C-alpha atoms as an extended CHARMM CRD file, in Angstrom:
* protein
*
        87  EXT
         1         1  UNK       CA            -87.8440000000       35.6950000000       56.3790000000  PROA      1               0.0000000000
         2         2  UNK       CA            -88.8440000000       32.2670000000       55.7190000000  PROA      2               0.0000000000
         3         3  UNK       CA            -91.7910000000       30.7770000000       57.3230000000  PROA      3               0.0000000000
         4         4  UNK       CA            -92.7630000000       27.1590000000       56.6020000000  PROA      4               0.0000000000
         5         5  UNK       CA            -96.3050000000       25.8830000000       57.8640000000  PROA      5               0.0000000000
         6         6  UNK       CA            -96.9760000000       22.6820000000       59.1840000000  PROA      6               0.0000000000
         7         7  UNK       CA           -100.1970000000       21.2560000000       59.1490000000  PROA      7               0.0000000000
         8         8  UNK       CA           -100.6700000000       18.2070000000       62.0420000000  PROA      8               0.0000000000
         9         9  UNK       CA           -103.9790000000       16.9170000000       63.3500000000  PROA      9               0.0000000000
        10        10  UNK       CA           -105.8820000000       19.3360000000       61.8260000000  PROA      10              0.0000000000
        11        11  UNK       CA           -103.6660000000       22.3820000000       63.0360000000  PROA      11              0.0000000000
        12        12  UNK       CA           -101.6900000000       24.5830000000       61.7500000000  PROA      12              0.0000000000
        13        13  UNK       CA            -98.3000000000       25.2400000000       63.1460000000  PROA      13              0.0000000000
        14        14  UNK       CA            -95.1480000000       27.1070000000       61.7910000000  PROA      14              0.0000000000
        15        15  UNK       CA            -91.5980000000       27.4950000000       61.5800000000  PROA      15              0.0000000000
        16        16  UNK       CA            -89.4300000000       30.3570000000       60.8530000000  PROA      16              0.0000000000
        17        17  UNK       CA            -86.4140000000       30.8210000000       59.5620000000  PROA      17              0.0000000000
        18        18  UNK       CA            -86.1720000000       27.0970000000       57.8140000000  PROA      18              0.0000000000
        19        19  UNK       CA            -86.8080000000       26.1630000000       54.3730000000  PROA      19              0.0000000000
        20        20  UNK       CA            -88.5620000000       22.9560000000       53.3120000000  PROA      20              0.0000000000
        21        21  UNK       CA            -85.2540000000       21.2450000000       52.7750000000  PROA      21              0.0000000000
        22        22  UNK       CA            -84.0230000000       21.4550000000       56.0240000000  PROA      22              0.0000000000
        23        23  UNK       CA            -86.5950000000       20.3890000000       57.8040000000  PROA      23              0.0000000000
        24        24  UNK       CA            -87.6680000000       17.5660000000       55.4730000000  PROA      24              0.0000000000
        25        25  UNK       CA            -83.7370000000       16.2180000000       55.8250000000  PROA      25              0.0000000000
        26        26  UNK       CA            -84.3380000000       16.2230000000       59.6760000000  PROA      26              0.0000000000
        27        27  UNK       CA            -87.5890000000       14.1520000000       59.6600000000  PROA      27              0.0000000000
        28        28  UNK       CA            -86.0060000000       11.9420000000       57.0510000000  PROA      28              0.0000000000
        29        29  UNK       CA            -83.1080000000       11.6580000000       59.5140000000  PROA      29              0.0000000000
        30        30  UNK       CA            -85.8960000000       10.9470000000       62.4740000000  PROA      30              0.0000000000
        31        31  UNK       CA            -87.5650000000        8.7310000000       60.5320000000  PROA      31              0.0000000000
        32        32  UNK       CA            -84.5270000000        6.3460000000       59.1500000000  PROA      32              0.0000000000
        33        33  UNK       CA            -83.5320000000        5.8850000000       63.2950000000  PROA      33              0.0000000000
        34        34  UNK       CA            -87.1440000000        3.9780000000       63.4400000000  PROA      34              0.0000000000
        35        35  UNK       CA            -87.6680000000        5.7030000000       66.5540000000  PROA      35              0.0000000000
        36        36  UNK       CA            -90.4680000000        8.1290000000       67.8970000000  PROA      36              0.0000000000
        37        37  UNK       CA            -89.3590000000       11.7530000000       67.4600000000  PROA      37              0.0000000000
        38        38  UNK       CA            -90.3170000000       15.2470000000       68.5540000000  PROA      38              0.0000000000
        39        39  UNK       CA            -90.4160000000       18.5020000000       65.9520000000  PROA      39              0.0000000000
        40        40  UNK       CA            -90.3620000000       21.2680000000       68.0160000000  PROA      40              0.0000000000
        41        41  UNK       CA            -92.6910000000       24.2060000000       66.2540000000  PROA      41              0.0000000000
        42        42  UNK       CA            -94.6810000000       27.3930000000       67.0450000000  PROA      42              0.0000000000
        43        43  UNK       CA            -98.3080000000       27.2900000000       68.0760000000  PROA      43              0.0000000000
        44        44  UNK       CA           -100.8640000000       29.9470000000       68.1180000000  PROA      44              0.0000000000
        45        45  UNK       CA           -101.3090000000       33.4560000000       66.5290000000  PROA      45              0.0000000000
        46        46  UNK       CA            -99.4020000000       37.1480000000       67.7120000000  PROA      46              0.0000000000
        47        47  UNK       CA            -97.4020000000       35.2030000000       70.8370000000  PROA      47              0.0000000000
        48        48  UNK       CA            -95.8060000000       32.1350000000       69.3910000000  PROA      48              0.0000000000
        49        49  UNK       CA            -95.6110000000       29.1700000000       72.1900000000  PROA      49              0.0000000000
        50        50  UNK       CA            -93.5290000000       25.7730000000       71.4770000000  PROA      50              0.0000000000
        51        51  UNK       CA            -95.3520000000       22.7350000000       70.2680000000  PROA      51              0.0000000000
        52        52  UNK       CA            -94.1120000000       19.5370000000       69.8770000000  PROA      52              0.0000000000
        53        53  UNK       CA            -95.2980000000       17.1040000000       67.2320000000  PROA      53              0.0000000000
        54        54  UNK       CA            -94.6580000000       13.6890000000       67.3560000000  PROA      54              0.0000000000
        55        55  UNK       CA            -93.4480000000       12.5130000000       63.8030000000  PROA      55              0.0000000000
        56        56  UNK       CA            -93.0040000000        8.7420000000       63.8080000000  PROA      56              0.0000000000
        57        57  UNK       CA            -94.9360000000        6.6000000000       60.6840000000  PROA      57              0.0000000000
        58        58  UNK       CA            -98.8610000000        6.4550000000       60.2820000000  PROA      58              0.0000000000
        59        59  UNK       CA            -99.1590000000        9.9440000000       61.3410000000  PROA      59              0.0000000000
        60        60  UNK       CA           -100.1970000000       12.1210000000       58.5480000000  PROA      60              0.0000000000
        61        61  UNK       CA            -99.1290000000       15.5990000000       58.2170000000  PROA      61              0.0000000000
        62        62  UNK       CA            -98.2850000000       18.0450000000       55.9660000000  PROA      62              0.0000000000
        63        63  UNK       CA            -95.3200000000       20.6610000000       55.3070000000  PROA      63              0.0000000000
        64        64  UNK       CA            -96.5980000000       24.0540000000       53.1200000000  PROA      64              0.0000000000
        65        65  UNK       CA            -94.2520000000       26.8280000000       51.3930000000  PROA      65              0.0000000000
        66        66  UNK       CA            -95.4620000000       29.9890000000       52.6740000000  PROA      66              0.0000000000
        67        67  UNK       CA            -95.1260000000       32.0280000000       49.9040000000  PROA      67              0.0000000000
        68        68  UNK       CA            -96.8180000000       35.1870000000       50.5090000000  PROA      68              0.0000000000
        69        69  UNK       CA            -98.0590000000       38.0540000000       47.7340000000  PROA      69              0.0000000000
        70        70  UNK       CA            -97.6840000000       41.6660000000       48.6420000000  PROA      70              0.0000000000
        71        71  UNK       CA            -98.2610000000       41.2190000000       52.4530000000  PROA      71              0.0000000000
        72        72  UNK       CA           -101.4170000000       39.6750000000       51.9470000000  PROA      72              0.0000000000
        73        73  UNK       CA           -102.6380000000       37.5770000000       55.1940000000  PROA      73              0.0000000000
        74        74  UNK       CA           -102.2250000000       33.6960000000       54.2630000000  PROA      74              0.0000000000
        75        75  UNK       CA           -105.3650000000       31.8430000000       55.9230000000  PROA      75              0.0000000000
        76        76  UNK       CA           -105.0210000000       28.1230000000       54.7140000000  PROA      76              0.0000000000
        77        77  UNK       CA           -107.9180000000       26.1350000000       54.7530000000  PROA      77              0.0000000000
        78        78  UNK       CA           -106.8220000000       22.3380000000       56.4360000000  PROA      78              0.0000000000
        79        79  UNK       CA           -109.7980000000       20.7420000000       56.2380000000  PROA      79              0.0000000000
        80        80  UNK       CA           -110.2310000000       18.0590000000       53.9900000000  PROA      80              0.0000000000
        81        81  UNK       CA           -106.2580000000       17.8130000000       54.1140000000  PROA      81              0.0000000000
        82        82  UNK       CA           -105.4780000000       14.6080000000       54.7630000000  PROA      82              0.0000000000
        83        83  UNK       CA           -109.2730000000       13.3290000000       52.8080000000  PROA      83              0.0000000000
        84        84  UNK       CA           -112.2810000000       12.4270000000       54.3900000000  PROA      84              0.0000000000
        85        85  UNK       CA           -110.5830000000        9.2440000000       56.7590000000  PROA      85              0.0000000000
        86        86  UNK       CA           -107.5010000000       11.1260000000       58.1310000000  PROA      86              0.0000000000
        87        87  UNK       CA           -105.3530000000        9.8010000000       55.4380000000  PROA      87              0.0000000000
């Protein structure tokens, strides 16, 4: 299954069952309406609850590939991210 991280604010947060793609073409899509939008995603380890970032522009954030390698545990560092001003 495909899992795609998102990191936001420091966070990480996830999606499965999308690739990259798809969820880059609906942010684009948000983005082009110039209006504020919500990206529903999962939040927290074991029991996933729904998060909701807000995507609109000057709010950094970042969308990872998980890719993992013979079931090993992916544990992404996300500090330092965005550089040392939030950028």
């Amino acid at each position: 299954m495909n899992r795609v991280d998102i990191v936001y604010g420091g966070q990480q947060y996830s999606l499965a069952g999308r690739s990259i793609d798809s969820i880059q073409m609906e942010i684009d899509a948000a983005i082009t309406t110039g209006r504020p939008y919500w990206l529903m995603v999962n939040s927290g380890g074991g029991r996933f609850e729904d998060a909701y970032l807000l995507i609109a522009p000057g709010i950094p954030f970042a969308v990872l590939n998980v890719k993992p390698q013979d079931g090993d545990d992916i544990d992404l560092d996300v500090d330092g991210v965005f550089g040392q001003d939030g950028l």
